[in-house]
Amino acid sequence: MTVTPRSDEARPGDALVKAGGIVFIVGAVATLATMAPLFLDVDPFPSYAWAVCMLMGVGFAVSAAGVLRSAAAQRRAARASQA
């Protein structure tokens, strides 16, 4: 007998995926904001603004960790149902 979670239940890793998506979007907006002065011929932002752009990678890594955690939980549940 396989127990499938309801679609509205929180599963392991869901919070990490959501948080990673938010962090990624913040990094993407920061990237657009820091690249705009290059095309608009105005003074560029200081270097710490470029560091905020690295949040795109951080967000991607956090989301990937959430996906891996979810996959591991599903694998554990599948093994438990077989035994």
PDB file of N, CA and C in Angstrom:
ATOM      1  N   MET A   1       0.837  -1.177   0.000  1.00  0.00           N
ATOM      2  CA  MET A   1       0.000   0.000   0.000  1.00  0.00           C
ATOM      3  C   MET A   1       0.882   1.240   0.000  1.00  0.00           C
ATOM      4  N   THR A   2       0.695   2.084  -0.944  1.00  0.00           N
ATOM      5  CA  THR A   2       1.484   3.305  -1.057  1.00  0.00           C
ATOM      6  C   THR A   2       0.684   4.479  -0.512  1.00  0.00           C
ATOM      7  N   VAL A   3       1.324   5.238   0.345  1.00  0.00           N
ATOM      8  CA  VAL A   3       0.674   6.416   0.907  1.00  0.00           C
ATOM      9  C   VAL A   3       1.213   7.631   0.169  1.00  0.00           C
ATOM     10  N   THR A   4       0.350   8.337  -0.514  1.00  0.00           N
ATOM     11  CA  THR A   4       0.769   9.543  -1.222  1.00  0.00           C
ATOM     12  C   THR A   4       0.312  10.755  -0.427  1.00  0.00           C
ATOM     13  N   PRO A   5       1.193  11.743  -0.265  1.00  0.00           N
ATOM     14  CA  PRO A   5       0.791  12.934   0.487  1.00  0.00           C
ATOM     15  C   PRO A   5      -0.213  13.760  -0.306  1.00  0.00           C
ATOM     16  N   ARG A   6      -1.095  14.415   0.429  1.00  0.00           N
ATOM     17  CA  ARG A   6      -2.035  15.314  -0.235  1.00  0.00           C
ATOM     18  C   ARG A   6      -1.261  16.479  -0.842  1.00  0.00           C
ATOM     19  N   SER A   7      -1.849  17.089  -1.844  1.00  0.00           N
ATOM     20  CA  SER A   7      -1.145  18.159  -2.547  1.00  0.00           C
ATOM     21  C   SER A   7      -0.976  19.416  -1.703  1.00  0.00           C
ATOM     22  N   ASP A   8      -1.799  19.573  -0.651  1.00  0.00           N
ATOM     23  CA  ASP A   8      -1.689  20.777   0.169  1.00  0.00           C
ATOM     24  C   ASP A   8      -0.795  20.579   1.391  1.00  0.00           C
ATOM     25  N   GLU A   9      -0.246  19.381   1.570  1.00  0.00           N
ATOM     26  CA  GLU A   9       0.648  19.124   2.694  1.00  0.00           C
ATOM     27  C   GLU A   9       2.056  19.587   2.360  1.00  0.00           C
ATOM     28  N   ALA A  10       2.731  20.127   3.367  1.00  0.00           N
ATOM     29  CA  ALA A  10       4.122  20.523   3.176  1.00  0.00           C
ATOM     30  C   ALA A  10       5.003  19.282   3.239  1.00  0.00           C
ATOM     31  N   ARG A  11       5.868  19.135   2.269  1.00  0.00           N
ATOM     32  CA  ARG A  11       6.781  17.997   2.226  1.00  0.00           C
ATOM     33  C   ARG A  11       8.181  18.476   2.567  1.00  0.00           C
ATOM     34  N   PRO A  12       9.064  17.554   2.927  1.00  0.00           N
ATOM     35  CA  PRO A  12      10.447  17.955   3.224  1.00  0.00           C
ATOM     36  C   PRO A  12      11.077  18.641   2.011  1.00  0.00           C
ATOM     37  N   GLY A  13      11.704  19.750   2.240  1.00  0.00           N
ATOM     38  CA  GLY A  13      12.381  20.472   1.169  1.00  0.00           C
ATOM     39  C   GLY A  13      11.567  21.572   0.530  1.00  0.00           C
ATOM     40  N   ASP A  14      10.259  21.602   0.767  1.00  0.00           N
ATOM     41  CA  ASP A  14       9.412  22.626   0.140  1.00  0.00           C
ATOM     42  C   ASP A  14       9.803  24.035   0.577  1.00  0.00           C
ATOM     43  N   ALA A  15      10.085  24.195   1.862  1.00  0.00           N
ATOM     44  CA  ALA A  15      10.451  25.522   2.362  1.00  0.00           C
ATOM     45  C   ALA A  15      11.778  25.982   1.766  1.00  0.00           C
ATOM     46  N   LEU A  16      12.714  25.050   1.587  1.00  0.00           N
ATOM     47  CA  LEU A  16      13.998  25.417   0.984  1.00  0.00           C
ATOM     48  C   LEU A  16      13.823  25.857  -0.465  1.00  0.00           C
ATOM     49  N   VAL A  17      12.965  25.169  -1.188  1.00  0.00           N
ATOM     50  CA  VAL A  17      12.738  25.534  -2.593  1.00  0.00           C
ATOM     51  C   VAL A  17      12.099  26.917  -2.687  1.00  0.00           C
ATOM     52  N   LYS A  18      11.120  27.191  -1.820  1.00  0.00           N
ATOM     53  CA  LYS A  18      10.474  28.507  -1.845  1.00  0.00           C
ATOM     54  C   LYS A  18      11.457  29.611  -1.455  1.00  0.00           C
ATOM     55  N   ALA A  19      12.227  29.374  -0.390  1.00  0.00           N
ATOM     56  CA  ALA A  19      13.197  30.380   0.055  1.00  0.00           C
ATOM     57  C   ALA A  19      14.266  30.606  -1.014  1.00  0.00           C
ATOM     58  N   GLY A  20      14.716  29.535  -1.635  1.00  0.00           N
ATOM     59  CA  GLY A  20      15.706  29.664  -2.702  1.00  0.00           C
ATOM     60  C   GLY A  20      15.176  30.436  -3.891  1.00  0.00           C
ATOM     61  N   GLY A  21      13.914  30.233  -4.208  1.00  0.00           N
ATOM     62  CA  GLY A  21      13.306  30.987  -5.310  1.00  0.00           C
ATOM     63  C   GLY A  21      13.236  32.470  -5.011  1.00  0.00           C
ATOM     64  N   ILE A  22      12.894  32.798  -3.783  1.00  0.00           N
ATOM     65  CA  ILE A  22      12.831  34.218  -3.397  1.00  0.00           C
ATOM     66  C   ILE A  22      14.214  34.846  -3.443  1.00  0.00           C
ATOM     67  N   VAL A  23      15.215  34.144  -2.909  1.00  0.00           N
ATOM     68  CA  VAL A  23      16.586  34.668  -2.919  1.00  0.00           C
ATOM     69  C   VAL A  23      17.081  34.817  -4.355  1.00  0.00           C
ATOM     70  N   PHE A  24      16.744  33.856  -5.214  1.00  0.00           N
ATOM     71  CA  PHE A  24      17.137  33.936  -6.619  1.00  0.00           C
ATOM     72  C   PHE A  24      16.522  35.163  -7.285  1.00  0.00           C
ATOM     73  N   ILE A  25      15.244  35.422  -7.027  1.00  0.00           N
ATOM     74  CA  ILE A  25      14.569  36.578  -7.638  1.00  0.00           C
ATOM     75  C   ILE A  25      15.197  37.878  -7.159  1.00  0.00           C
ATOM     76  N   VAL A  26      15.540  37.953  -5.873  1.00  0.00           N
ATOM     77  CA  VAL A  26      16.215  39.152  -5.360  1.00  0.00           C
ATOM     78  C   VAL A  26      17.547  39.351  -6.086  1.00  0.00           C
ATOM     79  N   GLY A  27      18.286  38.282  -6.272  1.00  0.00           N
ATOM     80  CA  GLY A  27      19.550  38.379  -7.001  1.00  0.00           C
ATOM     81  C   GLY A  27      19.364  38.769  -8.457  1.00  0.00           C
ATOM     82  N   ALA A  28      18.303  38.266  -9.083  1.00  0.00           N
ATOM     83  CA  ALA A  28      18.039  38.608 -10.478  1.00  0.00           C
ATOM     84  C   ALA A  28      17.678  40.086 -10.625  1.00  0.00           C
ATOM     85  N   VAL A  29      16.868  40.594  -9.702  1.00  0.00           N
ATOM     86  CA  VAL A  29      16.518  42.017  -9.743  1.00  0.00           C
ATOM     87  C   VAL A  29      17.764  42.872  -9.502  1.00  0.00           C
ATOM     88  N   ALA A  30      18.611  42.437  -8.577  1.00  0.00           N
ATOM     89  CA  ALA A  30      19.859  43.169  -8.319  1.00  0.00           C
ATOM     90  C   ALA A  30      20.765  43.155  -9.548  1.00  0.00           C
ATOM     91  N   THR A  31      20.782  42.044 -10.258  1.00  0.00           N
ATOM     92  CA  THR A  31      21.591  41.966 -11.476  1.00  0.00           C
ATOM     93  C   THR A  31      21.077  42.938 -12.533  1.00  0.00           C
ATOM     94  N   LEU A  32      19.775  42.976 -12.709  1.00  0.00           N
ATOM     95  CA  LEU A  32      19.206  43.923 -13.672  1.00  0.00           C
ATOM     96  C   LEU A  32      19.511  45.365 -13.270  1.00  0.00           C
ATOM     97  N   ALA A  33      19.418  45.643 -11.970  1.00  0.00           N
ATOM     98  CA  ALA A  33      19.664  47.006 -11.500  1.00  0.00           C
ATOM     99  C   ALA A  33      21.124  47.406 -11.667  1.00  0.00           C
ATOM    100  N   THR A  34      22.045  46.483 -11.440  1.00  0.00           N
ATOM    101  CA  THR A  34      23.459  46.833 -11.560  1.00  0.00           C
ATOM    102  C   THR A  34      23.928  46.869 -13.013  1.00  0.00           C
ATOM    103  N   MET A  35      23.248  46.138 -13.884  1.00  0.00           N
ATOM    104  CA  MET A  35      23.627  46.159 -15.295  1.00  0.00           C
ATOM    105  C   MET A  35      23.041  47.360 -16.031  1.00  0.00           C
ATOM    106  N   ALA A  36      21.943  47.898 -15.548  1.00  0.00           N
ATOM    107  CA  ALA A  36      21.275  49.009 -16.226  1.00  0.00           C
ATOM    108  C   ALA A  36      22.181  50.219 -16.438  1.00  0.00           C
ATOM    109  N   PRO A  37      22.988  50.643 -15.446  1.00  0.00           N
ATOM    110  CA  PRO A  37      23.846  51.813 -15.689  1.00  0.00           C
ATOM    111  C   PRO A  37      24.852  51.616 -16.824  1.00  0.00           C
ATOM    112  N   LEU A  38      25.207  50.376 -17.102  1.00  0.00           N
ATOM    113  CA  LEU A  38      26.141  50.122 -18.207  1.00  0.00           C
ATOM    114  C   LEU A  38      25.505  50.459 -19.557  1.00  0.00           C
ATOM    115  N   PHE A  39      24.206  50.265 -19.647  1.00  0.00           N
ATOM    116  CA  PHE A  39      23.502  50.526 -20.899  1.00  0.00           C
ATOM    117  C   PHE A  39      22.905  51.929 -20.956  1.00  0.00           C
ATOM    118  N   LEU A  40      22.714  52.528 -19.803  1.00  0.00           N
ATOM    119  CA  LEU A  40      22.098  53.859 -19.755  1.00  0.00           C
ATOM    120  C   LEU A  40      23.126  54.989 -19.690  1.00  0.00           C
ATOM    121  N   ASP A  41      24.385  54.637 -19.714  1.00  0.00           N
ATOM    122  CA  ASP A  41      25.482  55.605 -19.718  1.00  0.00           C
ATOM    123  C   ASP A  41      25.425  56.538 -18.499  1.00  0.00           C
ATOM    124  N   VAL A  42      25.275  55.946 -17.317  1.00  0.00           N
ATOM    125  CA  VAL A  42      25.324  56.685 -16.060  1.00  0.00           C
ATOM    126  C   VAL A  42      26.404  56.051 -15.188  1.00  0.00           C
ATOM    127  N   ASP A  43      26.686  56.653 -14.052  1.00  0.00           N
ATOM    128  CA  ASP A  43      27.715  56.121 -13.165  1.00  0.00           C
ATOM    129  C   ASP A  43      27.305  54.744 -12.647  1.00  0.00           C
ATOM    130  N   PRO A  44      28.245  53.801 -12.644  1.00  0.00           N
ATOM    131  CA  PRO A  44      27.908  52.454 -12.165  1.00  0.00           C
ATOM    132  C   PRO A  44      27.741  52.423 -10.646  1.00  0.00           C
ATOM    133  N   PHE A  45      27.072  51.383 -10.181  1.00  0.00           N
ATOM    134  CA  PHE A  45      26.874  51.195  -8.752  1.00  0.00           C
ATOM    135  C   PHE A  45      28.188  50.768  -8.093  1.00  0.00           C
ATOM    136  N   PRO A  46      28.327  50.982  -6.778  1.00  0.00           N
ATOM    137  CA  PRO A  46      29.538  50.541  -6.085  1.00  0.00           C
ATOM    138  C   PRO A  46      29.654  49.006  -6.063  1.00  0.00           C
ATOM    139  N   SER A  47      30.810  48.534  -5.671  1.00  0.00           N
ATOM    140  CA  SER A  47      31.089  47.098  -5.763  1.00  0.00           C
ATOM    141  C   SER A  47      30.188  46.251  -4.866  1.00  0.00           C
ATOM    142  N   TYR A  48      29.720  46.773  -3.743  1.00  0.00           N
ATOM    143  CA  TYR A  48      28.850  45.948  -2.898  1.00  0.00           C
ATOM    144  C   TYR A  48      27.524  45.644  -3.593  1.00  0.00           C
ATOM    145  N   ALA A  49      27.110  46.482  -4.499  1.00  0.00           N
ATOM    146  CA  ALA A  49      25.890  46.202  -5.260  1.00  0.00           C
ATOM    147  C   ALA A  49      26.104  44.991  -6.172  1.00  0.00           C
ATOM    148  N   TRP A  50      27.301  44.849  -6.686  1.00  0.00           N
ATOM    149  CA  TRP A  50      27.606  43.687  -7.522  1.00  0.00           C
ATOM    150  C   TRP A  50      27.626  42.422  -6.682  1.00  0.00           C
ATOM    151  N   ALA A  51      28.012  42.541  -5.410  1.00  0.00           N
ATOM    152  CA  ALA A  51      28.019  41.372  -4.530  1.00  0.00           C
ATOM    153  C   ALA A  51      26.603  40.850  -4.300  1.00  0.00           C
ATOM    154  N   VAL A  52      25.611  41.735  -4.296  1.00  0.00           N
ATOM    155  CA  VAL A  52      24.222  41.307  -4.116  1.00  0.00           C
ATOM    156  C   VAL A  52      23.778  40.435  -5.293  1.00  0.00           C
ATOM    157  N   CYS A  53      24.389  40.631  -6.430  1.00  0.00           N
ATOM    158  CA  CYS A  53      24.041  39.824  -7.604  1.00  0.00           C
ATOM    159  C   CYS A  53      24.360  38.343  -7.386  1.00  0.00           C
ATOM    160  N   MET A  54      25.288  38.065  -6.489  1.00  0.00           N
ATOM    161  CA  MET A  54      25.661  36.681  -6.209  1.00  0.00           C
ATOM    162  C   MET A  54      24.528  35.916  -5.534  1.00  0.00           C
ATOM    163  N   LEU A  55      23.489  36.617  -5.110  1.00  0.00           N
ATOM    164  CA  LEU A  55      22.350  35.937  -4.501  1.00  0.00           C
ATOM    165  C   LEU A  55      21.636  35.023  -5.491  1.00  0.00           C
ATOM    166  N   MET A  56      21.806  35.265  -6.774  1.00  0.00           N
ATOM    167  CA  MET A  56      21.210  34.366  -7.758  1.00  0.00           C
ATOM    168  C   MET A  56      21.775  32.962  -7.581  1.00  0.00           C
ATOM    169  N   GLY A  57      23.071  32.861  -7.472  1.00  0.00           N
ATOM    170  CA  GLY A  57      23.709  31.558  -7.283  1.00  0.00           C
ATOM    171  C   GLY A  57      23.355  30.933  -5.947  1.00  0.00           C
ATOM    172  N   VAL A  58      23.303  31.758  -4.915  1.00  0.00           N
ATOM    173  CA  VAL A  58      22.942  31.259  -3.588  1.00  0.00           C
ATOM    174  C   VAL A  58      21.513  30.718  -3.604  1.00  0.00           C
ATOM    175  N   GLY A  59      20.609  31.452  -4.209  1.00  0.00           N
ATOM    176  CA  GLY A  59      19.225  31.003  -4.305  1.00  0.00           C
ATOM    177  C   GLY A  59      19.091  29.710  -5.077  1.00  0.00           C
ATOM    178  N   PHE A  60      19.857  29.581  -6.147  1.00  0.00           N
ATOM    179  CA  PHE A  60      19.831  28.347  -6.928  1.00  0.00           C
ATOM    180  C   PHE A  60      20.323  27.175  -6.094  1.00  0.00           C
ATOM    181  N   ALA A  61      21.395  27.393  -5.322  1.00  0.00           N
ATOM    182  CA  ALA A  61      21.943  26.328  -4.482  1.00  0.00           C
ATOM    183  C   ALA A  61      20.963  25.928  -3.376  1.00  0.00           C
ATOM    184  N   VAL A  62      20.293  26.903  -2.781  1.00  0.00           N
ATOM    185  CA  VAL A  62      19.319  26.601  -1.726  1.00  0.00           C
ATOM    186  C   VAL A  62      18.143  25.812  -2.315  1.00  0.00           C
ATOM    187  N   SER A  63      17.679  26.202  -3.474  1.00  0.00           N
ATOM    188  CA  SER A  63      16.580  25.463  -4.127  1.00  0.00           C
ATOM    189  C   SER A  63      17.011  24.051  -4.490  1.00  0.00           C
ATOM    190  N   ALA A  64      18.220  23.901  -4.978  1.00  0.00           N
ATOM    191  CA  ALA A  64      18.724  22.570  -5.319  1.00  0.00           C
ATOM    192  C   ALA A  64      18.818  21.696  -4.069  1.00  0.00           C
ATOM    193  N   ALA A  65      19.223  22.277  -2.943  1.00  0.00           N
ATOM    194  CA  ALA A  65      19.264  21.518  -1.693  1.00  0.00           C
ATOM    195  C   ALA A  65      17.866  21.065  -1.289  1.00  0.00           C
ATOM    196  N   GLY A  66      16.870  21.908  -1.497  1.00  0.00           N
ATOM    197  CA  GLY A  66      15.492  21.529  -1.200  1.00  0.00           C
ATOM    198  C   GLY A  66      15.005  20.399  -2.080  1.00  0.00           C
ATOM    199  N   VAL A  67      15.361  20.444  -3.349  1.00  0.00           N
ATOM    200  CA  VAL A  67      14.962  19.373  -4.270  1.00  0.00           C
ATOM    201  C   VAL A  67      15.625  18.063  -3.866  1.00  0.00           C
ATOM    202  N   LEU A  68      16.903  18.116  -3.506  1.00  0.00           N
ATOM    203  CA  LEU A  68      17.605  16.906  -3.082  1.00  0.00           C
ATOM    204  C   LEU A  68      17.020  16.354  -1.785  1.00  0.00           C
ATOM    205  N   ARG A  69      16.654  17.228  -0.871  1.00  0.00           N
ATOM    206  CA  ARG A  69      16.047  16.783   0.389  1.00  0.00           C
ATOM    207  C   ARG A  69      14.696  16.120   0.124  1.00  0.00           C
ATOM    208  N   SER A  70      13.926  16.680  -0.766  1.00  0.00           N
ATOM    209  CA  SER A  70      12.631  16.105  -1.121  1.00  0.00           C
ATOM    210  C   SER A  70      12.813  14.733  -1.772  1.00  0.00           C
ATOM    211  N   ALA A  71      13.780  14.615  -2.655  1.00  0.00           N
ATOM    212  CA  ALA A  71      14.031  13.342  -3.327  1.00  0.00           C
ATOM    213  C   ALA A  71      14.472  12.282  -2.324  1.00  0.00           C
ATOM    214  N   ALA A  72      15.306  12.662  -1.369  1.00  0.00           N
ATOM    215  CA  ALA A  72      15.759  11.715  -0.357  1.00  0.00           C
ATOM    216  C   ALA A  72      14.595  11.244   0.517  1.00  0.00           C
ATOM    217  N   ALA A  73      13.687  12.159   0.854  1.00  0.00           N
ATOM    218  CA  ALA A  73      12.526  11.784   1.658  1.00  0.00           C
ATOM    219  C   ALA A  73      11.613  10.841   0.884  1.00  0.00           C
ATOM    220  N   GLN A  74      11.426  11.092  -0.389  1.00  0.00           N
ATOM    221  CA  GLN A  74      10.596  10.212  -1.203  1.00  0.00           C
ATOM    222  C   GLN A  74      11.236   8.833  -1.344  1.00  0.00           C
ATOM    223  N   ARG A  75      12.557   8.797  -1.465  1.00  0.00           N
ATOM    224  CA  ARG A  75      13.263   7.528  -1.581  1.00  0.00           C
ATOM    225  C   ARG A  75      13.124   6.725  -0.282  1.00  0.00           C
ATOM    226  N   ARG A  76      13.267   7.426   0.878  1.00  0.00           N
ATOM    227  CA  ARG A  76      13.103   6.758   2.165  1.00  0.00           C
ATOM    228  C   ARG A  76      11.689   6.207   2.317  1.00  0.00           C
ATOM    229  N   ALA A  77      10.690   7.000   1.899  1.00  0.00           N
ATOM    230  CA  ALA A  77       9.298   6.536   1.995  1.00  0.00           C
ATOM    231  C   ALA A  77       9.038   5.341   1.103  1.00  0.00           C
ATOM    232  N   ALA A  78       9.640   5.309  -0.069  1.00  0.00           N
ATOM    233  CA  ALA A  78       9.465   4.198  -0.980  1.00  0.00           C
ATOM    234  C   ALA A  78      10.101   2.931  -0.408  1.00  0.00           C
ATOM    235  N   ARG A  79      11.270   3.067   0.183  1.00  0.00           N
ATOM    236  CA  ARG A  79      11.935   1.908   0.785  1.00  0.00           C
ATOM    237  C   ARG A  79      11.154   1.397   1.988  1.00  0.00           C
ATOM    238  N   ALA A  80      10.577   2.315   2.758  1.00  0.00           N
ATOM    239  CA  ALA A  80       9.807   1.896   3.934  1.00  0.00           C
ATOM    240  C   ALA A  80       8.527   1.175   3.534  1.00  0.00           C
ATOM    241  N   SER A  81       7.941   1.574   2.441  1.00  0.00           N
ATOM    242  CA  SER A  81       6.700   0.925   2.008  1.00  0.00           C
ATOM    243  C   SER A  81       6.967  -0.463   1.408  1.00  0.00           C
ATOM    244  N   GLN A  82       8.151  -0.702   0.900  1.00  0.00           N
ATOM    245  CA  GLN A  82       8.498  -1.998   0.339  1.00  0.00           C
ATOM    246  C   GLN A  82       8.863  -3.013   1.422  1.00  0.00           C
ATOM    247  N   ALA A  83       9.399  -2.514   2.517  1.00  0.00           N
ATOM    248  CA  ALA A  83       9.859  -3.432   3.571  1.00  0.00           C
ATOM    249  C   ALA A  83       8.745  -3.915   4.454  1.00  0.00           C
TER     250      ALA A  83
END
